[in-house]
XYZ file of C-alpha atoms in Angstrom:
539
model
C -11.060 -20.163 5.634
C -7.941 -22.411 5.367
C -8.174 -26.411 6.040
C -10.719 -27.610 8.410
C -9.098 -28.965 11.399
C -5.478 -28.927 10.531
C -4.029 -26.403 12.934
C -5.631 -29.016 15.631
C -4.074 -31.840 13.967
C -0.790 -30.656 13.839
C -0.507 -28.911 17.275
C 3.038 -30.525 17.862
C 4.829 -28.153 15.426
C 3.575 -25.213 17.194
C 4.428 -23.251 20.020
C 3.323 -20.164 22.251
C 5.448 -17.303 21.351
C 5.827 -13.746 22.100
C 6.196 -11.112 19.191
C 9.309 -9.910 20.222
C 11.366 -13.110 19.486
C 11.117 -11.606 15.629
C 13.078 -8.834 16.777
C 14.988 -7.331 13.787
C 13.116 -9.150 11.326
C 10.746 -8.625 9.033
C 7.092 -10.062 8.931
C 4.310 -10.503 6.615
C 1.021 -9.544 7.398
C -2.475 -10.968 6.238
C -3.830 -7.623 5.707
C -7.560 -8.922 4.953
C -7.830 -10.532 8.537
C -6.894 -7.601 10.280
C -9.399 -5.883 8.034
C -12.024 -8.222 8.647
C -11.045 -7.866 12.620
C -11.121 -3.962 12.471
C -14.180 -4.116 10.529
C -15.645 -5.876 12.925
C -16.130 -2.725 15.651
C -17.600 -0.779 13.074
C -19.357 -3.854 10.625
C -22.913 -1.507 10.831
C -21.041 1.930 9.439
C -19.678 -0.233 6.492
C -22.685 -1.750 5.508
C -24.494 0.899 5.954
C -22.366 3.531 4.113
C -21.915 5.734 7.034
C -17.828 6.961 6.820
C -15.927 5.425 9.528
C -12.302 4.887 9.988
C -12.177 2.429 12.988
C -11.180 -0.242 10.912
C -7.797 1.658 10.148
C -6.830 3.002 13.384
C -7.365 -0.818 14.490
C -4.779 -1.993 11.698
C -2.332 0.496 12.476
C -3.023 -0.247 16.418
C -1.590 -3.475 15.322
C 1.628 -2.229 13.211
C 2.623 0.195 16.137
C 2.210 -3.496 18.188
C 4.951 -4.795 15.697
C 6.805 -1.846 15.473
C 7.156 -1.766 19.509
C 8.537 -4.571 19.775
C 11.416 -4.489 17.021
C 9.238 -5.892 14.496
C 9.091 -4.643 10.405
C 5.816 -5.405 8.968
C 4.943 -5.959 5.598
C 1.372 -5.932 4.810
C 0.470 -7.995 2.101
C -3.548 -7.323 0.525
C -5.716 -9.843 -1.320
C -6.031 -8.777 -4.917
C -8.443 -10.000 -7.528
C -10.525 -13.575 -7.566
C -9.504 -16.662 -8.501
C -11.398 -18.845 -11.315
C -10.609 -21.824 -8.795
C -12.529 -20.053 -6.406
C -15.446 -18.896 -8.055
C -17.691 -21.593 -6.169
C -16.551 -20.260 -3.091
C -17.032 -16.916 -3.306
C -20.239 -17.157 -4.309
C -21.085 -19.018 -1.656
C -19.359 -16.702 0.750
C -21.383 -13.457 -1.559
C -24.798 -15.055 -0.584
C -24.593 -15.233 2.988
C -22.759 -12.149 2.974
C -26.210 -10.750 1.455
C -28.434 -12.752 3.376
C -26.653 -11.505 6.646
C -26.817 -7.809 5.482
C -30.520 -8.419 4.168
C -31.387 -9.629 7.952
C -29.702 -6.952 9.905
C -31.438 -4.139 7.743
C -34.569 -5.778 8.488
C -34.637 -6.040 11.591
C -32.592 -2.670 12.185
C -35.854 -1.173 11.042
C -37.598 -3.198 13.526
C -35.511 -1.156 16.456
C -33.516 -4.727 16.619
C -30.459 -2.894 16.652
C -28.322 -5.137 18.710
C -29.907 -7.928 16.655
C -29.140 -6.374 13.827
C -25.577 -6.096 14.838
C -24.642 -9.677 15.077
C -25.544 -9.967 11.195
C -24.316 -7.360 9.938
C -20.882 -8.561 11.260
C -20.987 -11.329 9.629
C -22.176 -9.414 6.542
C -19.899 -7.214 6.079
C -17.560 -7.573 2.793
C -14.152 -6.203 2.811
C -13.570 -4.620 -0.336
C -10.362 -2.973 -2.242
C -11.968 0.073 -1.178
C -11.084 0.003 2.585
C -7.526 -1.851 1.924
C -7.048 1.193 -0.239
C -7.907 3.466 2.882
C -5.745 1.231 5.312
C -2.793 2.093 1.990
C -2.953 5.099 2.609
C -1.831 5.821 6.088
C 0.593 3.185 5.358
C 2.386 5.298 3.032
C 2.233 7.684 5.560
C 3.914 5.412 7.708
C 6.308 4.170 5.736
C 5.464 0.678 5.797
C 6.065 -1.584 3.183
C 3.041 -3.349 1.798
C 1.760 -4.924 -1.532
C -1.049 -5.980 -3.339
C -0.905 -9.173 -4.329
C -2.455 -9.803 -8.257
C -4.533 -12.738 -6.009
C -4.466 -14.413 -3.045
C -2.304 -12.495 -0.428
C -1.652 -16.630 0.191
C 0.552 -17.271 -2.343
C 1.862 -13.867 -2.219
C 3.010 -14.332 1.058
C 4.623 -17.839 0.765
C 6.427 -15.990 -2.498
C 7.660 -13.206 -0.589
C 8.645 -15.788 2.200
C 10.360 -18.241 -0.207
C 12.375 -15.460 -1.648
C 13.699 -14.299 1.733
C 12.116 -10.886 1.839
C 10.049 -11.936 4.962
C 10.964 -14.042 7.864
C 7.419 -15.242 8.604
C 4.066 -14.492 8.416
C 0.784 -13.274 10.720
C -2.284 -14.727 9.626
C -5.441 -16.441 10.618
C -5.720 -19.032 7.693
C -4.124 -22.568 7.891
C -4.081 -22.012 3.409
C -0.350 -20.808 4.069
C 0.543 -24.118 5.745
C -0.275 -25.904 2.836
C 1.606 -23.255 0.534
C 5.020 -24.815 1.962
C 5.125 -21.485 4.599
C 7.982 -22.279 6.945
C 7.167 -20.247 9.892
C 2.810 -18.955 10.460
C 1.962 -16.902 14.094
C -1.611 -17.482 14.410
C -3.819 -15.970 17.074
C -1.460 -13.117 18.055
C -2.993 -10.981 20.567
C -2.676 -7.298 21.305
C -0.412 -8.051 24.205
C 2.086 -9.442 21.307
C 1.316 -13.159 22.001
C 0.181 -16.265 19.446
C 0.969 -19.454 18.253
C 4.463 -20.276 16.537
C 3.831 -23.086 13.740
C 7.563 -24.336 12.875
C 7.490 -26.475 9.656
C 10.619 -27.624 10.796
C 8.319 -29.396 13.691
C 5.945 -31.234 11.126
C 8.266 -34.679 11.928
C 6.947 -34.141 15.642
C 3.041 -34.737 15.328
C 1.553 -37.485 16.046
C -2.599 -37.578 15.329
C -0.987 -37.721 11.337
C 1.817 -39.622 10.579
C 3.632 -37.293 8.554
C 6.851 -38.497 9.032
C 8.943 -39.308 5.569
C 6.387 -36.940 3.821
C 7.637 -34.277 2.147
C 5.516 -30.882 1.114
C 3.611 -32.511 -1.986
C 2.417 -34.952 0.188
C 1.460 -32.522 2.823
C -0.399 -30.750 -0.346
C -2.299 -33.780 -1.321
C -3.294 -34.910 2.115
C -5.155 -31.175 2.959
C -7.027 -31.236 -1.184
C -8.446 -34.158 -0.354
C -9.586 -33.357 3.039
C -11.157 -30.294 1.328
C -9.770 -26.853 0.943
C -11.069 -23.451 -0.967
C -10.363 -25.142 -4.174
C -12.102 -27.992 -4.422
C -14.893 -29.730 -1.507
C -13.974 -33.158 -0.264
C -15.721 -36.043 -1.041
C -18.166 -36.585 1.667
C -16.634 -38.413 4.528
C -13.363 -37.928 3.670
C -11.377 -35.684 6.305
C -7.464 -35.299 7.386
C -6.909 -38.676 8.850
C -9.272 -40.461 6.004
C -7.445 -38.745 3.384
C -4.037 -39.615 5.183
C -4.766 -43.090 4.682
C -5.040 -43.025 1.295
C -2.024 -41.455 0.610
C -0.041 -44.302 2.368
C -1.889 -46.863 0.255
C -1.099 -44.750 -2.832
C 0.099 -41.095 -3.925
C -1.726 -41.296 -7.162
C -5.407 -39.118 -7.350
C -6.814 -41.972 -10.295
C -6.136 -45.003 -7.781
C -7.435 -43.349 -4.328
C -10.380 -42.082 -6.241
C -10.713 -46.136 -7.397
C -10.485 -46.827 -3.699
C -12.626 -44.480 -2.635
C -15.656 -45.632 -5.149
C -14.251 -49.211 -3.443
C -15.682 -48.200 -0.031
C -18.980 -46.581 -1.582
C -18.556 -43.033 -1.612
C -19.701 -41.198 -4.358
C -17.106 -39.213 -6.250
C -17.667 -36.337 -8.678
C -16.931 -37.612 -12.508
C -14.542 -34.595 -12.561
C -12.850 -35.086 -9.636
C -9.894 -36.261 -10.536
C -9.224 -33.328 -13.448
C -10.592 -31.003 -10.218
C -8.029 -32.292 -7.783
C -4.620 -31.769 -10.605
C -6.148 -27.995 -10.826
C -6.339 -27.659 -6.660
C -3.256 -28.567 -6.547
C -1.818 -26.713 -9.564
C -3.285 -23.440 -8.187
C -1.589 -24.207 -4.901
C 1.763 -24.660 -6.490
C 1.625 -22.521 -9.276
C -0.878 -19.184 -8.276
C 0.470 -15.943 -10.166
C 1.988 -13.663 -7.791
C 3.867 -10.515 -8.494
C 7.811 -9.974 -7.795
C 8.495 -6.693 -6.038
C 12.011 -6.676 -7.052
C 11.699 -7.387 -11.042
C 8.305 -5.882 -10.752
C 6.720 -8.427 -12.819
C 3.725 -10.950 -12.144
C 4.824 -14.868 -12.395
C 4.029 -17.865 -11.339
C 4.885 -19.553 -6.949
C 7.198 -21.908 -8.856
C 8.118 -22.371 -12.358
C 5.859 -24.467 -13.866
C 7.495 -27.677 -14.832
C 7.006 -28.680 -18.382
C 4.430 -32.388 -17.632
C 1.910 -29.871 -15.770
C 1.609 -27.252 -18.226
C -2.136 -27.173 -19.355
C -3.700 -25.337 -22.657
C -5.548 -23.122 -20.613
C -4.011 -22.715 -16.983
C -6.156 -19.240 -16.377
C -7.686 -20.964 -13.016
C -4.011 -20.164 -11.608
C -4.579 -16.484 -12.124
C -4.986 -14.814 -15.237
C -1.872 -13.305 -17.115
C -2.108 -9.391 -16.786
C 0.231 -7.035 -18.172
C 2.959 -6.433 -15.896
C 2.553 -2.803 -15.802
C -1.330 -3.316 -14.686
C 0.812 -5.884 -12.541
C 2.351 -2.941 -10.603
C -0.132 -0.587 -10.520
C -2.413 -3.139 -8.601
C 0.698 -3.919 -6.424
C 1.090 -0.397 -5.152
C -2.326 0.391 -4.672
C -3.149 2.618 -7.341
C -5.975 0.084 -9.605
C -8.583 -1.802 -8.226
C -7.258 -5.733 -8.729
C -10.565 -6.226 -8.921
C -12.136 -4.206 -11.604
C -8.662 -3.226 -13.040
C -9.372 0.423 -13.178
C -7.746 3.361 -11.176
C -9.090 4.287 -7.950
C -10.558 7.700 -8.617
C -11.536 10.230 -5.686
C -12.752 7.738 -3.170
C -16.456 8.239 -1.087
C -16.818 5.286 1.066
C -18.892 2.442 -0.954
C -20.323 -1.307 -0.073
C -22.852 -2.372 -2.560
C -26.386 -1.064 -3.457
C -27.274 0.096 0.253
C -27.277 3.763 0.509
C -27.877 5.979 2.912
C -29.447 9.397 0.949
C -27.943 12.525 2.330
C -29.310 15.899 1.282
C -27.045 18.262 -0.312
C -27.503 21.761 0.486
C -25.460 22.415 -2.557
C -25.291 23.265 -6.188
C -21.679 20.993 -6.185
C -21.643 17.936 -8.213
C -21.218 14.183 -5.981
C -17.816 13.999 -6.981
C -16.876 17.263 -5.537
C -18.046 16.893 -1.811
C -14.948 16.728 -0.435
C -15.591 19.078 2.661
C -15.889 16.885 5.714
C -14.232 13.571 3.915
C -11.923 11.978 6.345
C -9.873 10.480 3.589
C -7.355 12.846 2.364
C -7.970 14.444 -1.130
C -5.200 13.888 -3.620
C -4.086 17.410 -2.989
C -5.231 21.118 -1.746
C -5.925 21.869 -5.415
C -8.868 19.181 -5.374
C -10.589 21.251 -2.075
C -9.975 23.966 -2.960
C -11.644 23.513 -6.864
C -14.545 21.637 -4.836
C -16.515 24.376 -4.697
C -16.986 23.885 -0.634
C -18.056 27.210 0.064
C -21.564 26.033 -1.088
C -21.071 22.710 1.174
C -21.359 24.072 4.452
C -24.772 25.140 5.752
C -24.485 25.582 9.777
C -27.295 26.624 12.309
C -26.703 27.845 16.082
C -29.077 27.065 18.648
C -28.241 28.567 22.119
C -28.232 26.500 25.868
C -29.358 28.761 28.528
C -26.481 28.941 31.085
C -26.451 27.799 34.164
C -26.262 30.130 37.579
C -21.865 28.597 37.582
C -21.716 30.702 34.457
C -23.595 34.129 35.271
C -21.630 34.418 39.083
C -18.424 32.934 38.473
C -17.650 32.234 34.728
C -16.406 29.004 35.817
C -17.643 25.226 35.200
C -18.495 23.344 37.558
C -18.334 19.828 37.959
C -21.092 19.191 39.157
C -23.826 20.569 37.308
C -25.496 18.783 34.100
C -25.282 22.221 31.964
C -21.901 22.541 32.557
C -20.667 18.868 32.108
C -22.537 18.947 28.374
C -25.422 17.103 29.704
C -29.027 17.932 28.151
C -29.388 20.568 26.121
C -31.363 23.408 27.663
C -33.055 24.928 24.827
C -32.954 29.126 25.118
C -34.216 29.378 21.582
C -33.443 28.494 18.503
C -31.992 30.673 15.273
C -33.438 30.147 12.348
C -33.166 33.064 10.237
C -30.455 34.950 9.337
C -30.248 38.441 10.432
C -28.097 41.177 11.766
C -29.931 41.113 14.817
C -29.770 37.221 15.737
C -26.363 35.343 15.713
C -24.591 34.634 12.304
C -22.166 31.408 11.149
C -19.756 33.030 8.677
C -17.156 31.015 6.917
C -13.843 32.222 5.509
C -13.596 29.088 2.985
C -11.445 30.641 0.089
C -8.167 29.550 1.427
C -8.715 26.210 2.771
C -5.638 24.292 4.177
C -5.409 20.682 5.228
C -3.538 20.023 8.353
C -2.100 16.599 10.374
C -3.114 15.859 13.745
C -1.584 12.386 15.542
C -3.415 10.567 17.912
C -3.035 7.107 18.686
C -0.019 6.703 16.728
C -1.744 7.537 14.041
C -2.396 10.162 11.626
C -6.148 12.544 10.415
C -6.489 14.499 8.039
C -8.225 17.985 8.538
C -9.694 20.309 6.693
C -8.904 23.987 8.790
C -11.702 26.672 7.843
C -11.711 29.885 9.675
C -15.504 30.149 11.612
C -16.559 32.759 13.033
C -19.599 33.806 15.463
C -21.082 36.840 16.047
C -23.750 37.980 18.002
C -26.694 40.530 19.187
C -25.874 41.880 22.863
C -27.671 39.580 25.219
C -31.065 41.141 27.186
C -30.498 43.164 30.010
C -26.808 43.428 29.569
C -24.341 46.533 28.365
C -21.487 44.380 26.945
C -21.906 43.377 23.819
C -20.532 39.752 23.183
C -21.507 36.900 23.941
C -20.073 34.388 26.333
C -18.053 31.495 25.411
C -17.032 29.265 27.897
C -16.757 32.018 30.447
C -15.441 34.628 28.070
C -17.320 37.532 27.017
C -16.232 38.574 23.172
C -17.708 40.279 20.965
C -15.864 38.050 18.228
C -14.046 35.545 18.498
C -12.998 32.236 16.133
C -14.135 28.856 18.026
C -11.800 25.865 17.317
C -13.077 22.167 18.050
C -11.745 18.918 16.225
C -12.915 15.367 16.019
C -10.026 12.600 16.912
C -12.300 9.790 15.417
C -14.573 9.286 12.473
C -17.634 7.478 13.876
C -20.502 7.530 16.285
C -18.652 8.498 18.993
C -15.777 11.324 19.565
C -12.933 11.419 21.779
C -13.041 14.633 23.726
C -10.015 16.653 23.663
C -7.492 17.254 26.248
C -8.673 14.290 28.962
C -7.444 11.358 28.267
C -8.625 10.555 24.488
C -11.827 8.752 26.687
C -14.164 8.160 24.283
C -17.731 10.175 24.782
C -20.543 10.873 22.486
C -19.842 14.777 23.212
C -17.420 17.402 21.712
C -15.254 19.860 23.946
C -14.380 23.372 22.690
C -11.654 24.749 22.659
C -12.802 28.460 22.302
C -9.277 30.000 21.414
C -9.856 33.718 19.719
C -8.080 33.542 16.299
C -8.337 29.835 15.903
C -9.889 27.923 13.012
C -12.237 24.882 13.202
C -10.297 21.660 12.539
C -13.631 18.802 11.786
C -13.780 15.844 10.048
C -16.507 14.090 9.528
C -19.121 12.058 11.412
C -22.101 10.313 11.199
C -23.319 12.431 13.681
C -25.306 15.607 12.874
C -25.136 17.827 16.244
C -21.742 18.827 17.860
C -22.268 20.198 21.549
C -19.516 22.627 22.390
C -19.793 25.020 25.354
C -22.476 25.253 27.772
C -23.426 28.464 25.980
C -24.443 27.709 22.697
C -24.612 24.326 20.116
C -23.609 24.391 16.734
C -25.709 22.028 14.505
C -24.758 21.091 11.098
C -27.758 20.220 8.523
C -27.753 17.096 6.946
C -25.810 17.438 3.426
């Protein structure tokens, strides 16, 4: 991604800077590399089609970073592909497959940590999950856009324009778009690297001095770039020289073939489009709301068909894309989202007579509104079993946990017996689902959506014993609503009230008159109390 070996070779124009010296202003954010960096903690959920939301409570880890520190972000997200790029990303599509292929294989051979490292490197970041990281940034209030492209240009636009003061990225492309001030490599202490264009006079491995930005441009094409390969052999310093014998593409190519390397027939008509796409990449203008081009295209480059800059889209589609609402990629609304990432699919059996589109139960991505849940036909969606622990002696004397005893610290399950029929005499799961709410829980700075259902358990009167509840967590009731809530979508939970730590458990809290607050989670059993586990069936 970006220029190979130009952040090294111009390491005088940067500096080590902390976050907060942007205090007050406003910066642009590379929203695909923190995707691809949140992604990362989670790469096997993706590919695999398992719902996770890691990868957004990572991105908005990193606005609150901003935000701390005096900082307004403005997230910019890639948009739809470039003709210039098609080579690329088909490249990057194959070993995107090739990586996934690998990992699935040798998942199935119990490789799982294996598996891990390729499915990291598999993993493709789609307008799907930017659209998931949209929404809790309209939550948030934060301004973001969707660029009709490359968030590259989009982000030199916005920065040219004066609506940002600088930009957070990973990708040396938006040193060559003319970007005056880059962080790279900012950490989650608030530290990175400051390049200053201002500094460009300073470095020395290039001599760069008396060159202006077209130069600049020239120097990185022919060194190579996402637009066009260099000629093999030719890097930064190579390509510098040429440019001081000559700024004109037809005569270096002419010296080029003069030294022996072989040069594409089309390389010269190839180079005027690299750098054409550079200057001239469609972006869209947040405050006409219309798409046009970096710079107005001046009248001795304009080409009969100039579509490898970006195609012209109506400016309406224009906006839509910008704001999140059509995928810049297919060009078609985003409907009611389930979590997608290519052919792999991981079959779930549906203990319902609902159609796909209407499982919106345990989604953690909010619904467009209550009247989509609650027309969802979910009381057909949930299908719950109980299975009781025995309990341990801490219980039965003292109805109080102990600390140190496996029962009572969730540790294995101690199998009583299990329910499996539905009777008056054996314990019942009951839902109230006709009046389903959705509520907001923060954690982490963040925000989840719930869906609240009342729950409630009863029970037969336990052997040898006059009352006639049951006990929950040291509380004998005859009925009683249990309340429990995921703070995470994943493989692992955060259990409630200590500390957010994460743990691979649930806690209860068994509050009479509560509701169950759940989202969901790849995991199929939730361990509550000592006294009992309830176990949701695969759907």
């Amino acid at each position: 991604m970006g220029i190979s070996g130009l952040i090294g070779a111009v390491k005088e124009a940067q500096e080590s800077v902390h976050i907060s010296r942007f205090k007050g202003k406003t910066l642009g954010i590379d929203g695909y590399v923190w995707l691809h960096k949140g992604a990362f903690g989670c790469s096997e959920d993706i590919v695999l089609e398992k719902p996770t939301n890691k990868y957004v409570l990572y991105f908005i880890k990193k606005i609150r970073l901003l935000q701390h520190f005096g900082v307004e972000p403005y997230v910019v997200f890639d948009g739809g592909p470039l003709i210039s790029k098609k080579k690329t990303e088909l490249e990057r599509e194959m070993n995107r497959k090739n990586n996934t292929d690998r990992g699935i294989d040798l998942l199935k051979q119990g490789k799982r940590k294996e598996a891990m490292s390729y499915f990291q490197k598999g993993v493709n970041i789609t307008p799907l999950l930017a659209k998931a990281v949209i929404e809790e940034l309209k939550k948030e209030k934060i301004n973001y856009i969707v660029a009709p492209y490359e968030a590259d240009a989009q982000l030199a636009f916005l920065e040219k324009n004066g609506i940002i003061d600088g930009i957070i990225t990973e990708d040396s492309d938006l040193v060559v778009f003319g970007c005056k001030k880059v962080i790279f490599k900012l950490n989650d202490g608030g530290f990175g690297v400051l390049f200053d264009r201002d500094n460009l006079r300073l470095v020395k491995d290039i001599p760069l001095k008396g060159w202006d930005d077209n130069m600049f441009r020239k120097m990185c094409i022919l060194s190579g770039c996402d637009y066009l390969d260099s000629v093999h052999g030719v890097a930064l310093k190579r390509s510098c020289k040429y440019l001081q014998r000559s700024s004109d593409i037809q005569k270096i190519v002419q010296i080029m073939k003069g030294e022996g390397l072989k040069v594409p027939n089309t390389y010269v008509q190839d180079f005027q489009r690299a750098e054409k796409t550079f200057m001239y990449q469609k972006v869209f203008d947040p405050i006409v709301k219309k798409l046009r081009s970096l710079e107005e295209i001046r009248p001795e480059h304009i080409d009969p068909d100039m579509d490898y800059i970006g195609e012209n889209i109506d400016d309406t589609l224009a906006y839509l894309i910008s704001i999140g609402e059509v995928d810049p990629i297919s060009k078609q609304p985003f409907g009611s989202y389930e979590h997608t990432n290519g052919k792999i699919h991981e079959k779930i059996k549906v203990h319902s007579k609902s159609e796909p589109e209407n499982r919106l139960l345990m989604r953690w991505l909010k619904p467009t509104d209550s009247k989509d849940i609650n027309e969802s036909k979910m009381e057909n969606l949930l299908d719950m079993e109980i299975e009781t622990k025995s309990e341990c002696k801490h219980l039965d004397s003292s109805r109080r946990l102990s600390t140190g005893c496996k029962i009572c610290n969730g540790g294995d399950v101690y199998k009583q017996n299990i329910i499996s029929k539905r009777s008056e005499s054996e314990i019942i799961g009951s839902t109230n689902r006709n009046n389903p709410t959705i509520t907001t829980s923060k954690y982490f700075g963040s925000q989840a959506k719930k869906l609240s259902i009342g729950f409630e358990i009863k029970a037969k009167p336990s052997q040898g014993s006059s009352n006639s509840g049951m006990t929950v967590n040291g509380r004998e009731t005859s009925q009683t609503k249990l309340s429990f809530q995921t703070i995470s979508v994943g493989n692992n939970s955060s259990t409630l009230g200590s500390g957010f730590q994460q743990q691979t458990r649930f806690q209860t809290l068994s509050i009479p008159n509560s509701v169950i607050e759940a989202v969901e989670t790849p995991k199929r059993k939730l361990s509550f109390s000592p006294s009992f586990t309830i176990k949701k069936k695969p759907f």
